[in-house]
mmCIF file of C-alpha atoms and ligand atoms in Angstrom:
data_model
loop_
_atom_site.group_PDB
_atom_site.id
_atom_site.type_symbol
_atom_site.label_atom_id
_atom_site.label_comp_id
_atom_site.label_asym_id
_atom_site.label_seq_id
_atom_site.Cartn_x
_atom_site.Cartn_y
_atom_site.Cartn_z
ATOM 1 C CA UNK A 1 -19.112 -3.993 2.630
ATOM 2 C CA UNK A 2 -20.215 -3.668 5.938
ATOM 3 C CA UNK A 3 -18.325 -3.132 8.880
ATOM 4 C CA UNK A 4 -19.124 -3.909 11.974
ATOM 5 C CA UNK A 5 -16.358 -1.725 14.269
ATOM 6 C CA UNK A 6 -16.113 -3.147 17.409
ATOM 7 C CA UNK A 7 -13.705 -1.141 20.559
ATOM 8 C CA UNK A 8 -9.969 -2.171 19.667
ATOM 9 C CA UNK A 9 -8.464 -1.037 22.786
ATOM 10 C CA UNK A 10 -5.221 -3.356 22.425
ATOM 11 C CA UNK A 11 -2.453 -4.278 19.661
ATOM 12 C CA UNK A 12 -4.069 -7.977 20.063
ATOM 13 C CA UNK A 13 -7.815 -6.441 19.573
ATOM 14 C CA UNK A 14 -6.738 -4.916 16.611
ATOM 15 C CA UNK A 15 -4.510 -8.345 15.101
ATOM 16 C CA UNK A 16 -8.271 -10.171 15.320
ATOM 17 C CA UNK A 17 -9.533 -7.335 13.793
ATOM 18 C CA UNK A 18 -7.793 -7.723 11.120
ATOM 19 C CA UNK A 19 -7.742 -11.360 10.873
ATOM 20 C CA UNK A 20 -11.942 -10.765 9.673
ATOM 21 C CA UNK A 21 -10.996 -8.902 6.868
ATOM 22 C CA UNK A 22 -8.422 -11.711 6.096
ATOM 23 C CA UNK A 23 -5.011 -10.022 6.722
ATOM 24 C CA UNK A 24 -2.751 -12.228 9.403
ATOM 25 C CA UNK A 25 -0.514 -9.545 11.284
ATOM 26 C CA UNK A 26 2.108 -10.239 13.200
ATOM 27 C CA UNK A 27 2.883 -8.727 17.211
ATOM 28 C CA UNK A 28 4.674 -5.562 15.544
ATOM 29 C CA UNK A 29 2.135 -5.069 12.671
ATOM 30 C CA UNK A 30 -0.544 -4.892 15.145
ATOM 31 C CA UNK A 31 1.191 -2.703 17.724
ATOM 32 C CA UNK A 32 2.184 -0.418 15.271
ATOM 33 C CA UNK A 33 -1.061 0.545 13.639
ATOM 34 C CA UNK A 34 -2.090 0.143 17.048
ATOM 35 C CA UNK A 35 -0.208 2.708 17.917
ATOM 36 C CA UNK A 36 -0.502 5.111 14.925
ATOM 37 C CA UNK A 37 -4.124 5.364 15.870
ATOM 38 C CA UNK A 38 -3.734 6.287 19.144
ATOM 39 C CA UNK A 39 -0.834 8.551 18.231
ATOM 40 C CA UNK A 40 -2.670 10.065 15.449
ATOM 41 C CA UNK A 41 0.549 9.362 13.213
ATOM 42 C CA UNK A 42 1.668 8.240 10.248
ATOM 43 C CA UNK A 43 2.681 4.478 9.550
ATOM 44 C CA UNK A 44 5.752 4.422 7.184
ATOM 45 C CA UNK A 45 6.101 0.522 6.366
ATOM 46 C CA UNK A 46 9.056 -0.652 4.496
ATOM 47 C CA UNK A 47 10.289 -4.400 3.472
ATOM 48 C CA UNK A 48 11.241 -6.451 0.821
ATOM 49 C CA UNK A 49 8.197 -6.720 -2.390
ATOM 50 C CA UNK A 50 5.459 -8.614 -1.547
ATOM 51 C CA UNK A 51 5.537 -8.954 2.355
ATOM 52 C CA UNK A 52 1.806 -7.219 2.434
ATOM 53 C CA UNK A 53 2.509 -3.181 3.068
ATOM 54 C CA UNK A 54 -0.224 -2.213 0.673
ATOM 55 C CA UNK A 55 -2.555 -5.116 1.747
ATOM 56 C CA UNK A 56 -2.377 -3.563 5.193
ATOM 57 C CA UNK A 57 -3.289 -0.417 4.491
ATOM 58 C CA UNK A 58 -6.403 -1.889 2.113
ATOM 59 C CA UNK A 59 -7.293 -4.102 4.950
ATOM 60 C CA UNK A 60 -6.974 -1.429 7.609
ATOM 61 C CA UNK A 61 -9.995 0.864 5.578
ATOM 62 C CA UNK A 62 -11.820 -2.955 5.352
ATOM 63 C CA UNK A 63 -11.478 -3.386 9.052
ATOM 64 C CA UNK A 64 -13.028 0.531 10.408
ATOM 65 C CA UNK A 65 -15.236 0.607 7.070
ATOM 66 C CA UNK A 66 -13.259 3.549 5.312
ATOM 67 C CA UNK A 67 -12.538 4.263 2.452
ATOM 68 C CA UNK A 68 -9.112 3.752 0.910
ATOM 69 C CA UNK A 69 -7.299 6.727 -0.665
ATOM 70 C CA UNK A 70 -4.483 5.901 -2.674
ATOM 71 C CA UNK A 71 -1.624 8.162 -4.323
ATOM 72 C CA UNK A 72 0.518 5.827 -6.399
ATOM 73 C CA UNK A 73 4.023 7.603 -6.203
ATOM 74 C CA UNK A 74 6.197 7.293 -9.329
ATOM 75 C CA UNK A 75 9.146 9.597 -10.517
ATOM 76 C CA UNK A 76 7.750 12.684 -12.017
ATOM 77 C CA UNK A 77 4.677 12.803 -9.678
ATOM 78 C CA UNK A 78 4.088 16.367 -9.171
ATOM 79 C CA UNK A 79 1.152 18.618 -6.884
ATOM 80 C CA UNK A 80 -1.163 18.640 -9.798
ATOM 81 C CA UNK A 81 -1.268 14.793 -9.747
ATOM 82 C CA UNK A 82 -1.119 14.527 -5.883
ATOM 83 C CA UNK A 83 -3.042 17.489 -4.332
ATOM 84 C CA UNK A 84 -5.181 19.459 -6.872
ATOM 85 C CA UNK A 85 -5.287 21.216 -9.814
ATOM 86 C CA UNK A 86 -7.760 23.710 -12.088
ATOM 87 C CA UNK A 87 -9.888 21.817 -14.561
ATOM 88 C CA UNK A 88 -8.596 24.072 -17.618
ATOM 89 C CA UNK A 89 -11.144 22.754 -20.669
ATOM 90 C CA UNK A 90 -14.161 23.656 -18.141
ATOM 91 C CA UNK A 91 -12.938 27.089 -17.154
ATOM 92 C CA UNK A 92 -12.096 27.836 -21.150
ATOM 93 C CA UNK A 93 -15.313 26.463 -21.764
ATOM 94 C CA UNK A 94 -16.847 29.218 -19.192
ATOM 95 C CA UNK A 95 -14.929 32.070 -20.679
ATOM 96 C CA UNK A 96 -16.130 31.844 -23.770
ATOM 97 C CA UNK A 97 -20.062 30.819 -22.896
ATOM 98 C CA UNK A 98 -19.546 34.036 -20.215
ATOM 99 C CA UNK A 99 -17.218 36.186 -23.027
ATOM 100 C CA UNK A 100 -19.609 39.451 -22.201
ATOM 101 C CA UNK A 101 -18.765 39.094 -18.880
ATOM 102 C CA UNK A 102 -16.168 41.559 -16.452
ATOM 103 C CA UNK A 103 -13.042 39.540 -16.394
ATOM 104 C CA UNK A 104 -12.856 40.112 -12.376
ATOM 105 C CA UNK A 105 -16.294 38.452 -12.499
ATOM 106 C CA UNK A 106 -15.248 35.724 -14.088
ATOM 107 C CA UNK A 107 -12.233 35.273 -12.969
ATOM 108 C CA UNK A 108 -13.831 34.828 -9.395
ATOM 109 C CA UNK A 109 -15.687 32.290 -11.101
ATOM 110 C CA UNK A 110 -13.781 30.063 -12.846
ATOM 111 C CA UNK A 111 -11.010 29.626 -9.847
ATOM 112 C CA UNK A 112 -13.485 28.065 -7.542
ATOM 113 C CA UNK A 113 -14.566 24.911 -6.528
ATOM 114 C CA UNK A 114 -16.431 23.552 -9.500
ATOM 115 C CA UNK A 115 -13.321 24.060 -11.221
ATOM 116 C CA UNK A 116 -11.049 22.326 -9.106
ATOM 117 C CA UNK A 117 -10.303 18.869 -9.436
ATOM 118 C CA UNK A 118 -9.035 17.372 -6.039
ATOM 119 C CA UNK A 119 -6.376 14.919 -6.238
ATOM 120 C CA UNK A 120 -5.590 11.969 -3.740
ATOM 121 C CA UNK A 121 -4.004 14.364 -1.262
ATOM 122 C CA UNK A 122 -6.200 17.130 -1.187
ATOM 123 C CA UNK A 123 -9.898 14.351 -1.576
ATOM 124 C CA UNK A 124 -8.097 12.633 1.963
ATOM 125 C CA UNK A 125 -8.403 16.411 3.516
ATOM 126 C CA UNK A 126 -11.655 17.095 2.833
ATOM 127 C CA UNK A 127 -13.499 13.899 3.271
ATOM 128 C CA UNK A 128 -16.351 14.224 5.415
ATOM 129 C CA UNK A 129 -15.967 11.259 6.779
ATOM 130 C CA UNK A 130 -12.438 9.558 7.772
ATOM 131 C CA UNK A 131 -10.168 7.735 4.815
ATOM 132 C CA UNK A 132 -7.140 5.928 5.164
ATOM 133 C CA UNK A 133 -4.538 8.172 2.510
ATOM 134 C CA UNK A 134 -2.305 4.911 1.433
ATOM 135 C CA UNK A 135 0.835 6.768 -0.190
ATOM 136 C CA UNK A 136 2.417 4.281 -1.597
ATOM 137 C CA UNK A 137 5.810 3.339 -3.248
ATOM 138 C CA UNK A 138 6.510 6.762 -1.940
ATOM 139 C CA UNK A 139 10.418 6.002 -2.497
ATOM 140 C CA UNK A 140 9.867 6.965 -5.886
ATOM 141 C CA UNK A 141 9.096 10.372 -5.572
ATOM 142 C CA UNK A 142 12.239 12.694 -6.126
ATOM 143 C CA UNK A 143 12.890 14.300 -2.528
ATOM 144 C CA UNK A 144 11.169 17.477 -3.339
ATOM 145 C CA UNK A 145 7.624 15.708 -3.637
ATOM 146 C CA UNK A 146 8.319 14.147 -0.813
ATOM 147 C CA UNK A 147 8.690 17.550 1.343
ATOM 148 C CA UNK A 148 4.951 18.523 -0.240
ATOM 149 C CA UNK A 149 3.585 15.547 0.802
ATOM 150 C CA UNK A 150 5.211 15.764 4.010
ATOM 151 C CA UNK A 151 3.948 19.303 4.781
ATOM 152 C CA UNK A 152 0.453 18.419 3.921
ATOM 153 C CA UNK A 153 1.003 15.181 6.397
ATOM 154 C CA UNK A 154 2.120 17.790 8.801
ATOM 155 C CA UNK A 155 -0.376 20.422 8.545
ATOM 156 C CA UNK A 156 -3.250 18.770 7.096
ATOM 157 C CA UNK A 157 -4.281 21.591 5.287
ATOM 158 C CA UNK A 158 -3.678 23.057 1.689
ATOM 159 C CA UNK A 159 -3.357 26.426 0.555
ATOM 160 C CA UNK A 160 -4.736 26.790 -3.176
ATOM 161 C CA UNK A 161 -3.966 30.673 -3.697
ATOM 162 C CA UNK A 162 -6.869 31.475 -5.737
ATOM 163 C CA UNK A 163 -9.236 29.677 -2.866
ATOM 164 C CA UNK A 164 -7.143 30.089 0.413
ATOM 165 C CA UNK A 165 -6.664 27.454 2.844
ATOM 166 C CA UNK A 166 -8.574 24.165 3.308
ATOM 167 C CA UNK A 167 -7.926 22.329 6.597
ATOM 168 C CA UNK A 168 -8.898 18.888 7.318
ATOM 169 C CA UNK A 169 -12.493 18.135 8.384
ATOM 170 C CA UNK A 170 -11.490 14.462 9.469
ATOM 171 C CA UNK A 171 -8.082 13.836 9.711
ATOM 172 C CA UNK A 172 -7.245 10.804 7.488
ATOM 173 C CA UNK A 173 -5.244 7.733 8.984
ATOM 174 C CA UNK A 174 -1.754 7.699 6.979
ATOM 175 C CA UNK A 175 0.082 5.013 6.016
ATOM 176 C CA UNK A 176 3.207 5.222 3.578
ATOM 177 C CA UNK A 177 5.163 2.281 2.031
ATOM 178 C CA UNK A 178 8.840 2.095 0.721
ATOM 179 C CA UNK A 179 10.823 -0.786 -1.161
ATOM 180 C CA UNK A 180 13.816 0.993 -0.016
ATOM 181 C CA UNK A 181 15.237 2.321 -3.552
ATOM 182 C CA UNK A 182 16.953 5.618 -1.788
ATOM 183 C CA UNK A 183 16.757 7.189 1.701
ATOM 184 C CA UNK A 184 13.909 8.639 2.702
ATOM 185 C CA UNK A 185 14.299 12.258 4.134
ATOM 186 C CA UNK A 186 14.703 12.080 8.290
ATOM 187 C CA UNK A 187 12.170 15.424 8.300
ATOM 188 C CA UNK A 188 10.069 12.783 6.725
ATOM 189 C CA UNK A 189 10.877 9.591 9.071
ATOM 190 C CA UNK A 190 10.546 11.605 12.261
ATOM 191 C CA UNK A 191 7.253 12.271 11.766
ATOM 192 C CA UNK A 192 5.825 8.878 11.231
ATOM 193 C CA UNK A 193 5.630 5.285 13.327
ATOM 194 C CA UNK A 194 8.185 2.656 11.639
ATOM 195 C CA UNK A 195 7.244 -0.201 10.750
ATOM 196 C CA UNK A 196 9.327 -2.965 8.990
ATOM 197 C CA UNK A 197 7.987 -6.016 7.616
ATOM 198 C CA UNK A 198 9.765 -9.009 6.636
ATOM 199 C CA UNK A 199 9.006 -12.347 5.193
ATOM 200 C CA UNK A 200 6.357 -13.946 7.589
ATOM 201 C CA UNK A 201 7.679 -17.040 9.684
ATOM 202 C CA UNK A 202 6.391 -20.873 8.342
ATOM 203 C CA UNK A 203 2.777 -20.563 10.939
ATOM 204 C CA UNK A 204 1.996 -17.244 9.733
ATOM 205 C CA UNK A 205 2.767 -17.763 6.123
ATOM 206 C CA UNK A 206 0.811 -20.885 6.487
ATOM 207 C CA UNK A 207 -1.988 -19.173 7.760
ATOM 208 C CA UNK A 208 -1.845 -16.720 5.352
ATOM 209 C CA UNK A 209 -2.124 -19.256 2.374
ATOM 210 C CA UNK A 210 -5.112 -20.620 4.066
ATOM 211 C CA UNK A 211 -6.783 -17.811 4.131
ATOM 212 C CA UNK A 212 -6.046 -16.424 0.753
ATOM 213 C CA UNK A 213 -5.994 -20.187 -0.946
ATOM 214 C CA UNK A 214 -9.659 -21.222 1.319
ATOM 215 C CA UNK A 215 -9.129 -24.417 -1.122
ATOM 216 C CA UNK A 216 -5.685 -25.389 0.246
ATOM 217 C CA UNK A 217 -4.941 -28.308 2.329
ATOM 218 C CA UNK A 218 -3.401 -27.574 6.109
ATOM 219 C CA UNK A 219 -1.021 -29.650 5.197
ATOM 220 C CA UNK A 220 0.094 -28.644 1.937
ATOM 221 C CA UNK A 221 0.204 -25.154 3.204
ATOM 222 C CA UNK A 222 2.395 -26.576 5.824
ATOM 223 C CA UNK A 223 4.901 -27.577 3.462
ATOM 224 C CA UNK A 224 4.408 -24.725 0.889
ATOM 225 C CA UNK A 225 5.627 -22.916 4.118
ATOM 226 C CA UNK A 226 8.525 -24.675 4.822
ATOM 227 C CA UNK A 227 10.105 -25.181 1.640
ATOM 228 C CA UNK A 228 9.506 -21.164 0.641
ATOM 229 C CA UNK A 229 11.068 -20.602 3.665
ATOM 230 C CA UNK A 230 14.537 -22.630 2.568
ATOM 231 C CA UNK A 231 14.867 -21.326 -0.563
ATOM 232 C CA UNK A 232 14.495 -17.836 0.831
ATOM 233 C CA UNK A 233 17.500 -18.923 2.729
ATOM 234 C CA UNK A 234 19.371 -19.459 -0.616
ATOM 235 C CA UNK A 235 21.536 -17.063 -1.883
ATOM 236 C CA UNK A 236 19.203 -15.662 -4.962
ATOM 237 C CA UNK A 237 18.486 -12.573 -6.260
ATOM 238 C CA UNK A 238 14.814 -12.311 -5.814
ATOM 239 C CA UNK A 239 13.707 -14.386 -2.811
ATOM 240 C CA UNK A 240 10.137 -15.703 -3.133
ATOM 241 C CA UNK A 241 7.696 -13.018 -1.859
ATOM 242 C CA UNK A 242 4.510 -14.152 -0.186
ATOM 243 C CA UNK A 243 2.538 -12.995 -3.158
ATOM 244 C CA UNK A 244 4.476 -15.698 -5.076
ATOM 245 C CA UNK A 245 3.888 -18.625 -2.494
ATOM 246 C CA UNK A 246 -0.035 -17.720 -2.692
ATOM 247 C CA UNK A 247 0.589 -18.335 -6.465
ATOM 248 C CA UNK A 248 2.561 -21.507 -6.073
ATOM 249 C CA UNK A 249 -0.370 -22.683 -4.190
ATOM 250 C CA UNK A 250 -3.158 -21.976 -6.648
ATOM 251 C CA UNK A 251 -0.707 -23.570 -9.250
ATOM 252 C CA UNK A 252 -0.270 -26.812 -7.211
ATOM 253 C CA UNK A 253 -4.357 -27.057 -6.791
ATOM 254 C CA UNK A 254 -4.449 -26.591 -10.461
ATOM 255 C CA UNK A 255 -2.221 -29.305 -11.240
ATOM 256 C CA UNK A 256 -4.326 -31.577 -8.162
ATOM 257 C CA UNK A 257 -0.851 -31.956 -6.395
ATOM 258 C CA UNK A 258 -1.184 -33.302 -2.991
ATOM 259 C CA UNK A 259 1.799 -34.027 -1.666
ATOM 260 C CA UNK A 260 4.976 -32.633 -2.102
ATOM 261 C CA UNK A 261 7.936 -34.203 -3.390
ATOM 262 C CA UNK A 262 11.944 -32.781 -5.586
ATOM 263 C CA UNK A 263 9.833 -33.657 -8.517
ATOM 264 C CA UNK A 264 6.898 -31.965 -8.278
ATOM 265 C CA UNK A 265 8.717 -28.761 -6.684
ATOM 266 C CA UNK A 266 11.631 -28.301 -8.826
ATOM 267 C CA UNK A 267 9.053 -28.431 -11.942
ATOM 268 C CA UNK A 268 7.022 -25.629 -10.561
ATOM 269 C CA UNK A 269 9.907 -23.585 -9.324
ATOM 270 C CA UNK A 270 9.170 -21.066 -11.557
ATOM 271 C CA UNK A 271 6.100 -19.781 -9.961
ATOM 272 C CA UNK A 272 8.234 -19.162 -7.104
ATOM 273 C CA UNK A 273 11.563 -17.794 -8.845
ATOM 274 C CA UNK A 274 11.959 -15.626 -11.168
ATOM 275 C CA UNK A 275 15.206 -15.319 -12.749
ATOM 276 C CA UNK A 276 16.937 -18.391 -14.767
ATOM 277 C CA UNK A 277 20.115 -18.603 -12.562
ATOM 278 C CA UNK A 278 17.771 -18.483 -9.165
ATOM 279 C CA UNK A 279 15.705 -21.486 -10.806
ATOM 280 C CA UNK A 280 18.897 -23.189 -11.562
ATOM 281 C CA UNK A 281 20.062 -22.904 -8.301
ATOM 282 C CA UNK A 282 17.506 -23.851 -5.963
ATOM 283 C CA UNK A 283 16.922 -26.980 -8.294
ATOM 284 C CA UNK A 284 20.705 -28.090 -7.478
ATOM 285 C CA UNK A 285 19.944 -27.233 -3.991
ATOM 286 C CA UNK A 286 16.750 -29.075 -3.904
ATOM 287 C CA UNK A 287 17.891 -32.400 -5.546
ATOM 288 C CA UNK A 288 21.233 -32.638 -3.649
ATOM 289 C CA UNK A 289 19.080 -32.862 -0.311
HETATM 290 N N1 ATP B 301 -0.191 -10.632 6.406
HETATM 291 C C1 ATP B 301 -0.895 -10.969 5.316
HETATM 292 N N2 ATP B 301 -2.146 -11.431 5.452
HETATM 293 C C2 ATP B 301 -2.846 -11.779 4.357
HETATM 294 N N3 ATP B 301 -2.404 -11.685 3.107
HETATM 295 C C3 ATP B 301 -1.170 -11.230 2.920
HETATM 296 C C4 ATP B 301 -0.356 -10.843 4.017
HETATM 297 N N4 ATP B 301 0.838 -10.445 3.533
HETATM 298 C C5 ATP B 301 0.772 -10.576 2.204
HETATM 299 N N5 ATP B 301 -0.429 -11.032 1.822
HETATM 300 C C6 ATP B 301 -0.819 -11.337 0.436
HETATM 301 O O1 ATP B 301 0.277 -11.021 -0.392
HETATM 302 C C7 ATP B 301 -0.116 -10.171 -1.471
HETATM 303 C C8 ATP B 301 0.979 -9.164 -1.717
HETATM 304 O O2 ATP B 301 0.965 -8.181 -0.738
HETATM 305 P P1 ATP B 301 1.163 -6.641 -1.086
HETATM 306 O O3 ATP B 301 0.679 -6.311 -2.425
HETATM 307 O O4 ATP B 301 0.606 -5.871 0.052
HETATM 308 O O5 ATP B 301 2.742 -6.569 -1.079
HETATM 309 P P2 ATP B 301 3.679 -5.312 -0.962
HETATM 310 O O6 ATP B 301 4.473 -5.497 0.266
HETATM 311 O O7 ATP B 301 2.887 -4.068 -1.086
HETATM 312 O O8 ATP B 301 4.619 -5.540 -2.222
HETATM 313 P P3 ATP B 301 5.276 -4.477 -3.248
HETATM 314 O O9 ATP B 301 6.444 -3.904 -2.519
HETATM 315 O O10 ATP B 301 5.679 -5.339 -4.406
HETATM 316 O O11 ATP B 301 4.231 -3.474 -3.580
HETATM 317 C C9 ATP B 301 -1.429 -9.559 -1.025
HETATM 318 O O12 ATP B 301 -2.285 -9.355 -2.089
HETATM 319 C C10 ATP B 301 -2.003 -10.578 -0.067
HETATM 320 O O13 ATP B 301 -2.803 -11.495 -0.792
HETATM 321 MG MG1 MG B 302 2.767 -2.625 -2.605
#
């Protein structure tokens, strides 16, 4: 993986960028993690599933050449999972090879770094070099969590008692994602650049199955693009993420499609769809046109 990191001194410098490591951003993507590196803040992204807010962060690290740091948020994620915690099997270990040992001695020993096994949070802080920290799904944290991740966003630093304080050598470049399950705290919003993404319009989805399909016709992607885009307009209840179009695509090379047609679409639908009643529907749609 090498990088070559040229000067991206504008929101368009950065959109080309980005197109070399394959990731087609739109004006606001690329103003706002434009702007987040400028600012030195935090991207929260937020959208619908499968509209690319992890694939930017991934393809941000591709673009400077950094490596990606990623805390997968779920419910139940606590500080020993996201910022550190003592490696107790090792230090038991040590206590009983060093059982003639002063306790003080060893307890000096055990609680210090060889013992201590850093977590996403806590690796992002004291990388050497810069990382992008993707926190992602953070939405399903319970809102506690989220006001320890937020003060180590804030401060970047973390106080282990035993060790003291570690502050950030490099300070990592931030970028959180939501599917929108509950409200995210305002301490938490304030602090970061919003960014909302949204099903790409027919040229950029287009362009985005070209790139991820290299295989695909223009013109097929053309009309992959413009028939996604009408049954997103449908009333369903899971529109057709971008994730899913780059599957229809691969599905209609596999089948040597070339064109097309209600046939051909309304048997493939469910690639696309993924409940019964939203198949159902769009194929009534579909044929009545
Ligand atoms: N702008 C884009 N440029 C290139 N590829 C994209 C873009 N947007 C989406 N993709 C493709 O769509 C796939 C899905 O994107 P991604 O996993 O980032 O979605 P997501 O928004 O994080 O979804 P979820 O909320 O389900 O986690 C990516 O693997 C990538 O191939
Ligand atoms: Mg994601």
């Amino acid at each position: 993986m090498t990088a070559t990191v040229p000067t991206i001194d504008s929101p368009a410098a950065l959109a080309d960028s980005l197109r070399k490591v394959d990731y087609l951003a739109d004006d606001r993507i690329a103003q706002v993690a434009f702007l987040a590196d400028r600012l030195g803040k935090p991207i929260l992204v937020e959208g619908p599933a499968g509209v690319g807010k992890t694939e930017l962060a991934k393809s941000l690290a591709r673009m400077w050449g950094r490596r990606l740091i990623r805390l997968q948020c779920y419910e139940g994620l606590d500080e020993s999972k996201a910022l550190y915690e003592w490696n107790y099997k090792k230090q038991l270990l040590r206590i009983q090879a060093d059982h003639d040992k002063e306790w003080d001695e060893l307890e000096d020993d055990i609680f210090s770094d060889e013992f201590l096994l850093a977590r996403p949070l806590l690796e992002a802080i004291r990388s050497e070099t810069p990382v992008v920290l993707l926190i992602d799904e953070i939405d399903r944290v319970e809102i506690e969590t989220e006001a320890l991740l937020l003060e180590v966003l804030s401060d970047f630093q973390v106080s282990i008692p035993e060790l003291g304080t570690i502050s950030a050598s490099t300070r990592p470049f931030v970028v959180l994602t939501s599917n929108n399950t509950r409200e995210l705290s305002e301490a938490l919003k304030r602090r970061c650049l919003f960014l909302h993404i949204s099903y790409p319009d027919p040229e950029r989805e287009q362009q985005i199955l070209l790139t991820r399909v290299p295989e695909l016709p223009e013109n097929l992607a053309r009309q992959i693009a413009r028939i996604v885009r009408s049954i997103r307009q449908m009333d369903l209840k899971k529109a057709p993420s971008v994730s899913e179009s780059i599957d229809w695509a691969r599905t209609l090379i596999a089948l040597a499609v070339e064109h097309l047609d209600t046939e051909v679409v309304t048997d493939t639908l469910h690639v696309l769809l993924k409940y019964q009643s939203d198949i159902e529907k769009a194929t009534a749609e579909l044929t009545r046109r």
